[in-house]
CSV table of C-alpha atoms and ligand atoms in Angstrom, one decimal:
chain,number,residue,atom,x,y,z
A,4,MET,CA,-175.4,48.3,171.2
A,5,ASN,CA,-177.1,47.7,174.5
A,6,ILE,CA,-177.3,44.1,175.8
A,7,HIS,CA,-179.0,42.9,179.0
A,8,PHE,CA,-178.1,39.7,180.8
A,9,CYS,CA,-181.1,38.3,182.6
A,10,CYS,CA,-180.6,34.7,183.6
A,11,VAL,CA,-182.4,33.6,186.8
A,12,GLY,CA,-180.3,31.2,188.9
A,13,THR,CA,-177.0,32.0,187.1
A,14,LYS,CA,-174.2,34.1,188.6
A,15,ALA,CA,-174.1,37.1,186.3
A,16,GLU,CA,-170.6,38.4,186.8
A,17,PRO,CA,-168.5,35.9,184.7
A,18,TRP,CA,-171.1,36.0,181.9
A,19,VAL,CA,-171.2,39.8,181.8
A,20,ALA,CA,-167.4,39.9,181.8
A,21,GLY,CA,-167.2,37.3,179.1
A,22,LEU,CA,-169.7,39.0,176.9
A,23,ARG,CA,-167.9,42.4,177.4
A,24,ALA,CA,-164.6,40.7,176.3
A,25,GLU,CA,-166.2,39.3,173.2
A,26,LEU,CA,-168.2,42.5,172.3
A,27,PRO,CA,-165.9,45.3,173.5
A,28,ALA,CA,-167.7,48.1,171.6
A,29,ASP,CA,-171.1,47.1,173.2
A,30,ASN,CA,-172.7,48.0,176.5
A,31,VAL,CA,-173.4,44.7,178.3
A,32,ASN,CA,-175.1,44.8,181.7
A,33,ASP,CA,-176.7,42.6,184.3
A,34,TRP,CA,-180.4,43.7,184.0
A,35,THR,CA,-182.0,45.4,187.0
A,36,PRO,CA,-185.6,46.6,187.0
A,37,GLY,CA,-186.0,50.0,185.3
A,38,ALA,CA,-182.8,49.6,183.2
A,39,PRO,CA,-182.7,51.5,179.9
A,40,PRO,CA,-184.0,49.7,176.7
A,41,ALA,CA,-181.6,47.2,175.1
A,42,ASP,CA,-181.2,45.8,171.6
A,43,TYR,CA,-180.5,42.2,172.6
A,44,ALA,CA,-180.9,40.1,175.7
A,45,VAL,CA,-179.2,37.0,177.0
A,46,VAL,CA,-181.7,35.1,179.0
A,47,TRP,CA,-182.6,32.0,181.0
A,48,SER,CA,-186.1,31.9,182.6
A,49,PRO,CA,-186.3,35.7,182.8
A,50,PRO,CA,-189.1,37.2,184.9
A,51,GLN,CA,-192.1,38.5,183.0
A,52,GLN,CA,-191.3,42.0,184.3
A,53,PHE,CA,-188.1,42.0,182.3
A,54,LEU,CA,-189.9,41.2,179.0
A,55,ASP,CA,-192.7,43.7,179.8
A,56,GLU,CA,-190.1,46.5,180.4
A,57,GLN,CA,-188.1,45.7,177.2
A,58,PRO,CA,-190.6,45.6,174.4
A,59,GLN,CA,-188.1,46.9,171.8
A,60,LEU,CA,-185.7,43.9,172.0
A,61,LYS,CA,-184.6,42.5,168.6
A,62,ALA,CA,-183.6,39.1,169.9
A,63,LEU,CA,-183.6,37.0,173.0
A,64,PHE,CA,-180.6,34.6,173.2
A,65,ASN,CA,-181.5,31.6,175.4
A,66,ILE,CA,-178.4,30.1,177.2
A,67,GLY,CA,-179.9,26.6,177.0
A,68,ALA,CA,-181.2,24.4,174.1
A,69,GLY,CA,-184.7,24.1,175.5
A,70,VAL,CA,-187.0,27.1,175.2
A,71,ASP,CA,-190.1,25.6,176.8
A,72,ALA,CA,-189.9,27.9,179.9
A,73,LEU,CA,-189.4,31.0,177.7
A,74,MET,CA,-192.2,30.2,175.3
A,75,LYS,CA,-194.7,30.2,178.2
A,76,LEU,CA,-194.0,33.9,178.8
A,77,ARG,CA,-195.5,37.0,177.0
A,78,LEU,CA,-192.6,37.8,174.6
A,79,PRO,CA,-192.1,41.1,172.7
A,80,PRO,CA,-193.8,40.2,169.4
A,81,GLN,CA,-191.0,41.2,167.1
A,82,ALA,CA,-188.2,39.7,169.1
A,83,ALA,CA,-186.6,36.6,167.7
A,84,VAL,CA,-185.9,33.8,170.2
A,85,VAL,CA,-182.6,32.1,169.5
A,86,ARG,CA,-181.8,28.9,171.4
A,87,LEU,CA,-178.3,27.5,172.0
A,88,ASP,CA,-177.2,25.5,169.0
A,89,ASP,CA,-175.0,22.7,170.5
A,90,ALA,CA,-172.2,24.9,172.0
A,91,GLY,CA,-170.6,21.8,173.5
A,92,MET,CA,-173.9,20.1,174.5
A,93,SER,CA,-174.1,17.3,171.9
A,94,ALA,CA,-170.8,15.7,173.0
A,95,GLN,CA,-172.0,15.7,176.6
A,96,MET,CA,-175.3,14.3,175.6
A,97,ALA,CA,-173.7,11.6,173.5
A,98,GLU,CA,-171.5,10.6,176.5
A,99,TYR,CA,-174.3,10.5,179.0
A,100,VAL,CA,-176.7,8.5,176.8
A,101,SER,CA,-174.1,6.1,175.5
A,102,HIS,CA,-173.1,5.5,179.2
A,103,ALA,CA,-176.7,4.9,180.1
A,104,VAL,CA,-177.4,2.5,177.3
A,105,ILE,CA,-174.1,0.6,177.8
A,106,ARG,CA,-174.5,0.5,181.5
A,107,HIS,CA,-177.9,-1.1,181.1
A,108,PHE,CA,-177.0,-3.4,178.1
A,109,ARG,CA,-173.8,-4.7,179.9
A,110,GLU,CA,-175.7,-5.0,183.2
A,111,LEU,CA,-173.0,-3.1,185.0
A,112,ASP,CA,-175.2,-2.3,188.0
A,113,GLY,CA,-175.8,-6.0,188.5
A,114,TYR,CA,-172.0,-6.7,188.2
A,115,GLU,CA,-171.3,-3.9,190.7
A,116,ALA,CA,-173.8,-5.4,193.2
A,117,ASP,CA,-172.3,-8.9,192.8
A,118,ILE,CA,-168.8,-7.6,193.3
A,119,ARG,CA,-169.9,-5.6,196.4
A,120,ALA,CA,-171.4,-8.9,197.7
A,121,GLY,CA,-168.1,-10.7,197.1
A,122,LYS,CA,-169.5,-12.6,194.1
A,123,TRP,CA,-167.4,-13.4,191.1
A,124,SER,CA,-170.1,-14.4,188.7
A,125,TYR,CA,-170.9,-14.1,185.0
A,126,ARG,CA,-174.2,-13.1,183.3
A,127,LYS,CA,-175.3,-14.4,179.9
A,128,PRO,CA,-174.2,-11.6,177.4
A,129,ASN,CA,-177.0,-9.6,175.9
A,130,LEU,CA,-177.2,-9.5,172.2
A,131,ARG,CA,-177.3,-6.3,170.2
A,132,PRO,CA,-180.0,-7.4,167.7
A,133,GLU,CA,-182.3,-7.8,170.8
A,134,PHE,CA,-181.5,-4.2,172.0
A,135,PRO,CA,-182.7,-1.8,169.4
A,136,VAL,CA,-182.3,1.7,170.6
A,137,GLY,CA,-184.8,4.4,169.6
A,138,VAL,CA,-184.1,8.2,169.8
A,139,MET,CA,-187.1,10.5,169.9
A,140,GLY,CA,-186.0,13.7,168.4
A,141,LEU,CA,-183.3,13.9,165.7
A,142,GLY,CA,-182.2,17.5,166.1
A,143,VAL,CA,-178.9,18.8,167.2
A,144,LEU,CA,-178.6,16.5,170.2
A,145,GLY,CA,-180.7,13.5,169.1
A,146,ALA,CA,-178.8,13.1,165.8
A,147,ARG,CA,-175.5,13.2,167.6
A,148,VAL,CA,-176.7,10.6,170.1
A,149,ALA,CA,-178.1,8.4,167.4
A,150,ARG,CA,-174.8,8.5,165.5
A,151,SER,CA,-172.8,7.7,168.6
A,152,LEU,CA,-175.0,4.7,169.4
A,153,ALA,CA,-174.7,3.4,165.8
A,154,GLN,CA,-171.0,3.4,166.2
A,155,PHE,CA,-171.4,0.8,169.0
A,156,ASP,CA,-173.3,-1.3,166.5
A,157,PHE,CA,-176.6,-1.0,168.2
A,158,PRO,CA,-179.6,-1.1,165.8
A,159,VAL,CA,-180.7,2.5,166.0
A,160,LYS,CA,-184.1,3.9,165.2
A,161,GLY,CA,-185.0,7.6,165.2
A,162,TRP,CA,-188.2,9.6,165.3
A,163,SER,CA,-188.7,13.3,164.3
A,164,ARG,CA,-191.5,15.6,163.2
A,165,SER,CA,-190.2,15.9,159.6
A,166,PRO,CA,-188.7,12.9,157.7
A,167,LYS,CA,-185.0,12.5,158.0
A,168,SER,CA,-182.2,10.4,156.6
A,169,LEU,CA,-179.2,9.5,158.8
A,170,ASP,CA,-176.6,7.0,158.1
A,171,GLY,CA,-177.0,3.9,160.2
A,172,VAL,CA,-180.4,5.0,161.6
A,173,GLN,CA,-183.8,3.7,160.6
A,174,CYS,CA,-185.9,6.9,160.6
A,175,PHE,CA,-189.6,7.3,161.4
A,176,SER,CA,-191.5,10.6,161.4
A,177,GLY,CA,-194.7,12.3,162.5
A,178,ASP,CA,-197.6,11.0,164.4
A,179,ALA,CA,-198.1,8.3,161.8
A,180,GLY,CA,-194.6,6.9,162.4
A,181,LEU,CA,-194.7,6.9,166.2
A,182,GLN,CA,-196.3,3.6,166.8
A,183,ASP,CA,-194.0,1.7,164.5
A,184,PHE,CA,-191.0,3.5,166.0
A,185,LEU,CA,-191.9,2.5,169.5
A,186,ALA,CA,-192.7,-1.0,168.6
A,187,ALA,CA,-189.3,-1.4,167.0
A,188,THR,CA,-187.5,0.1,170.1
A,189,ARG,CA,-186.3,-1.5,173.3
A,190,VAL,CA,-184.2,1.3,174.8
A,191,LEU,CA,-186.0,4.6,174.4
A,192,ILE,CA,-184.2,7.9,174.6
A,193,CYS,CA,-186.3,11.1,174.8
A,194,LEU,CA,-184.7,14.1,173.2
A,195,VAL,CA,-187.7,16.0,171.8
A,196,PRO,CA,-188.3,19.6,173.0
A,197,LEU,CA,-191.2,20.1,175.4
A,198,THR,CA,-194.2,21.6,173.5
A,199,PRO,CA,-197.9,21.1,173.9
A,200,GLU,CA,-197.6,18.2,171.4
A,201,THR,CA,-194.9,16.4,173.3
A,202,GLU,CA,-196.0,17.0,176.9
A,203,ASN,CA,-196.8,13.6,178.5
A,204,ILE,CA,-195.6,11.7,175.4
A,205,LEU,CA,-194.0,9.0,177.6
A,206,ASN,CA,-197.1,7.5,179.1
A,207,ARG,CA,-198.7,4.1,179.7
A,208,GLN,CA,-200.0,3.8,176.2
A,209,THR,CA,-196.8,4.8,174.4
A,210,LEU,CA,-194.4,3.0,176.8
A,211,SER,CA,-196.5,-0.2,176.6
A,212,LEU,CA,-195.6,-0.3,172.9
A,213,LEU,CA,-191.9,-0.7,173.6
A,214,ARG,CA,-190.5,-4.2,173.2
A,215,PRO,CA,-190.7,-6.3,176.4
A,216,GLY,CA,-187.8,-5.5,178.8
A,217,GLY,CA,-187.9,-1.9,177.6
A,218,TYR,CA,-185.7,0.8,179.2
A,219,VAL,CA,-186.4,4.5,179.2
A,220,ILE,CA,-183.8,7.3,179.2
A,221,ASN,CA,-185.3,10.8,179.6
A,222,VAL,CA,-182.9,13.6,179.1
A,223,ALA,CA,-185.3,16.1,177.6
A,224,ARG,CA,-187.8,17.5,180.1
A,225,GLY,CA,-189.6,16.0,183.1
A,226,ALA,CA,-193.0,16.9,181.7
A,227,HIS,CA,-192.5,14.5,178.9
A,228,LEU,CA,-193.0,11.6,181.3
A,229,VAL,CA,-196.0,10.5,183.3
A,230,ASP,CA,-194.2,9.4,186.4
A,231,GLU,CA,-196.7,7.0,187.7
A,232,ASP,CA,-197.1,5.3,184.3
A,233,LEU,CA,-193.4,4.6,184.2
A,234,ILE,CA,-193.4,3.2,187.7
A,235,GLY,CA,-196.4,1.1,187.0
A,236,LEU,CA,-194.8,-0.4,183.9
A,237,ILE,CA,-191.6,-1.1,185.7
A,238,ASP,CA,-193.3,-2.7,188.7
A,239,SER,CA,-195.5,-4.8,186.4
A,240,GLY,CA,-192.3,-6.1,184.7
A,241,HIS,CA,-193.0,-4.7,181.2
A,242,LEU,CA,-190.2,-2.2,181.5
A,243,ALA,CA,-186.8,-3.2,182.9
A,244,GLY,CA,-186.0,0.3,184.3
A,245,ALA,CA,-185.1,3.9,183.5
A,246,MET,CA,-182.4,6.5,183.8
A,247,LEU,CA,-183.8,10.0,184.3
A,248,ASP,CA,-182.0,13.3,184.2
A,249,VAL,CA,-185.0,15.6,184.2
A,250,PHE,CA,-188.1,15.9,186.4
A,251,ARG,CA,-191.4,17.7,186.5
A,252,THR,CA,-190.3,19.6,189.6
A,253,GLU,CA,-186.6,20.3,190.0
A,254,PRO,CA,-184.9,19.6,192.4
A,255,LEU,CA,-186.8,16.4,192.6
A,256,PRO,CA,-189.0,16.7,195.8
A,257,ALA,CA,-187.9,14.7,198.8
A,258,GLY,CA,-190.0,11.6,199.1
A,259,HIS,CA,-190.7,11.2,195.3
A,260,PRO,CA,-190.6,7.5,194.5
A,261,PHE,CA,-187.8,8.0,191.9
A,262,TRP,CA,-185.3,8.7,194.6
A,263,LYS,CA,-185.3,5.2,195.9
A,264,HIS,CA,-186.8,3.0,193.2
A,265,PRO,CA,-184.3,0.1,192.7
A,266,LYS,CA,-184.7,0.1,188.9
A,267,ILE,CA,-184.5,3.8,188.4
A,268,THR,CA,-181.3,5.8,188.2
A,269,ILE,CA,-181.5,9.5,188.5
A,270,THR,CA,-179.1,12.4,187.9
A,271,PRO,CA,-179.8,16.1,188.7
A,272,HIS,CA,-180.4,17.6,185.2
A,273,THR,CA,-176.7,17.4,184.3
A,274,SER,CA,-176.6,15.3,181.1
A,275,ALA,CA,-175.7,18.3,178.9
A,276,ARG,CA,-174.6,21.5,180.7
A,277,THR,CA,-174.4,24.9,179.3
A,278,LEU,CA,-170.7,25.6,178.8
A,279,ARG,CA,-170.1,29.3,179.5
A,280,GLU,CA,-167.2,30.1,177.2
A,281,GLU,CA,-168.6,28.3,174.2
A,282,THR,CA,-172.0,29.8,174.8
A,283,ILE,CA,-170.7,33.3,175.0
A,284,VAL,CA,-168.6,32.9,171.8
A,285,GLN,CA,-171.7,31.5,170.0
A,286,ILE,CA,-174.1,34.3,171.1
A,287,ALA,CA,-171.5,37.1,170.6
A,288,GLY,CA,-170.9,35.7,167.1
A,289,LYS,CA,-174.5,35.8,166.3
A,290,ILE,CA,-174.9,39.4,167.6
A,291,ARG,CA,-172.0,40.5,165.4
A,292,ALA,CA,-173.4,38.7,162.4
A,293,VAL,CA,-176.8,40.4,162.8
A,294,GLU,CA,-175.1,43.8,163.3
A,295,SER,CA,-173.2,43.2,160.0
A,296,GLY,CA,-176.4,42.6,158.1
A,297,THR,CA,-177.2,38.9,158.5
A,298,PRO,CA,-181.0,38.5,158.9
A,299,ILE,CA,-181.8,37.2,162.4
A,300,THR,CA,-184.1,34.6,160.8
A,301,SER,CA,-181.2,32.9,159.1
A,302,LEU,CA,-179.3,32.3,162.4
A,303,ALA,CA,-178.9,28.7,163.5
A,304,GLY,CA,-181.2,28.0,166.5
A,305,VAL,CA,-183.9,30.5,165.7
A,306,VAL,CA,-187.1,29.3,167.3
A,307,ASP,CA,-190.3,28.9,165.2
A,308,PRO,CA,-193.0,30.3,167.5
A,309,LYS,CA,-195.6,28.1,165.8
A,310,LYS,CA,-193.7,24.9,166.5
A,311,GLY,CA,-192.5,26.1,169.9
A,312,TYR,CA,-188.9,25.0,169.4
B,4,LIG,P1,-183.7,20.5,168.3
B,4,LIG,O1,-182.4,20.6,167.5
B,4,LIG,O2,-184.7,21.5,168.2
B,4,LIG,O3,-184.3,19.1,167.9
B,4,LIG,C1,-185.6,18.7,168.3
B,4,LIG,C2,-186.0,17.4,167.6
B,4,LIG,O4,-187.2,17.0,168.1
B,4,LIG,C3,-186.1,17.6,166.1
B,4,LIG,O5,-185.6,16.5,165.4
B,4,LIG,C4,-187.7,17.7,165.9
B,4,LIG,O6,-188.1,17.3,164.6
B,4,LIG,C5,-188.1,16.8,167.0
B,4,LIG,N1,-189.5,17.1,167.3
B,4,LIG,C6,-190.0,18.2,167.9
B,4,LIG,N2,-191.3,18.1,168.1
B,4,LIG,C7,-191.7,16.9,167.6
B,4,LIG,C8,-192.9,16.2,167.5
B,4,LIG,N3,-194.1,16.8,167.9
B,4,LIG,N4,-192.9,15.0,166.9
B,4,LIG,C9,-191.8,14.4,166.5
B,4,LIG,N5,-190.6,15.0,166.6
B,4,LIG,C10,-190.5,16.2,167.1
B,4,LIG,O7,-183.4,20.4,169.9
B,4,LIG,P2,-182.0,19.8,170.6
B,4,LIG,O8,-181.0,20.9,170.6
B,4,LIG,O9,-181.7,18.5,170.0
B,4,LIG,O10,-182.6,19.7,172.1
B,4,LIG,C11,-183.6,18.8,172.4
B,4,LIG,C12,-184.1,19.0,173.8
B,4,LIG,O11,-183.2,18.5,174.7
B,4,LIG,C13,-184.2,20.4,174.3
B,4,LIG,O12,-185.5,21.0,173.8
B,4,LIG,C14,-184.2,20.3,175.8
B,4,LIG,O13,-185.5,20.1,176.3
B,4,LIG,C15,-183.4,19.0,176.0
B,4,LIG,N6,-182.1,19.3,176.6
B,4,LIG,C16,-181.8,18.7,177.8
B,4,LIG,C17,-180.6,18.9,178.4
B,4,LIG,C18,-180.3,18.3,179.7
B,4,LIG,O14,-179.2,18.6,180.3
B,4,LIG,N7,-181.0,17.4,180.2
B,4,LIG,C19,-179.7,19.8,177.8
B,4,LIG,C20,-180.0,20.3,176.6
B,4,LIG,C21,-181.2,20.1,176.0
B,4,LIG,P3,-187.7,18.1,163.3
B,4,LIG,O15,-186.3,17.8,163.1
B,4,LIG,O16,-188.6,17.5,162.2
B,4,LIG,O17,-188.0,19.5,163.5
B,5,LIG,C1,-181.0,22.3,179.4
B,5,LIG,O1,-181.8,21.5,179.8
B,5,LIG,C2,-181.1,23.0,178.2
B,5,LIG,O2,-182.3,23.0,177.7
B,5,LIG,O3,-180.2,23.5,177.7
C-alpha cells in the first residue's frame, strides 16, 4: 500500500516514522510533487496540486477534527474524507471549556486583579440557575463538553442539527430550535463545524438572544463569529465578555481589537491539539480495517460531503 503524508505546516519526519512503525508492510512517504500514485493520504490543508496529482486516492485522512479547509478544495470524487474522531481531543476540549466557564462564573479574573492591587475583597457568589450554559454542536467534542459541564451542576443546554438525547442536557435541534436554545443560554460555547450553514452564526442577531450578561466561548472556527458584532454587544453591555481560541485570520493580525479588549480573553488555537501518537494509531487502524474488508463508509469520522462535516 502506498500512503502519502501531505500536511502543510507540520513537521513530516516524526509522522512518517510513526506511520511506518504502525504500518510496517506499507510504503509511507512525505509527498513531493510528481510522486507516484498512492492509495491513501494523511493530510492537513494540502495544496490543490497534491489532490490534482493523486486522483486515484481511496481516502484522505485529515489530522484534525475540522475539515472546512479541505472541503473548499477540489477533491478526487471517489475519495472518502475521514476526519479525526476524538483521538484525545475531547478531554482537552472539556478541560479548556470547563476552565473558561468556571473562570468566568467564579470571577477569577476579577479576583486576580484585586489581589494584584493588594485588595482582599469578596464578590457576591454567582448562582448556577442564573448561569445556564449552551453548547452549539453535540458531536464528539460538544457532547463531551456538555457532559463535563453538567457534572459541575450547571444547567446545560445543547443544540445540534438532528435531535439528540443526552443525560443532564436539555437538547434543542435544527433551525427551528435555535432561537429557544439561545434564549435559554447565558454562556454560549460554539462547537459546530464550519459549513456554509454555520458561517457567521455568532452574529448581532443571534448573540442578542442570549440572556443578559451573556458570555461567548468560541472554540470551533473564527469564521463562525462576526467580530465587530461581538465587540459591539460587549461594549453596549449586553454581553459580559468572551473567550476565543479561533480567529478568521490566524495568527490573529497585530492591531486586531481582540488582542487588547479588556473583556476578551484569547488563546492561539490551542484548545484541543492534535496528539500525534493517538492520531497515528487511529489512522493506521482505519487503514488496516479497510484493507481487511471494512467498508470505508462505515469508519467513524467519515465526512458526508453533502453536510460538509
Ligand atoms: P462533530 O462530531 O462532527 O460534531 C458536530 C456537531 O455540530 C454535531 O452535533 C452536528 O449535529 C452539529 N451541527 C453541524 N451543523 C449544524 C447545523 N447546521 N445546525 C446545528 N447543528 C449542527 O465535530 P467535532 O469533532 O465535535 O468537532 C467540532 C468542531 O470543533 C470541528 O469541526 C472544528 O471546527 C472544531 N475544533 C476546534 C479545535 C480547536 O483546537 N479549537 C479542535 C478540534 C476541533 P448532528 O449531530 O445532528 O450531525
Ligand atoms: C483543530 O482545529 C481541528 O479541527 O482539529
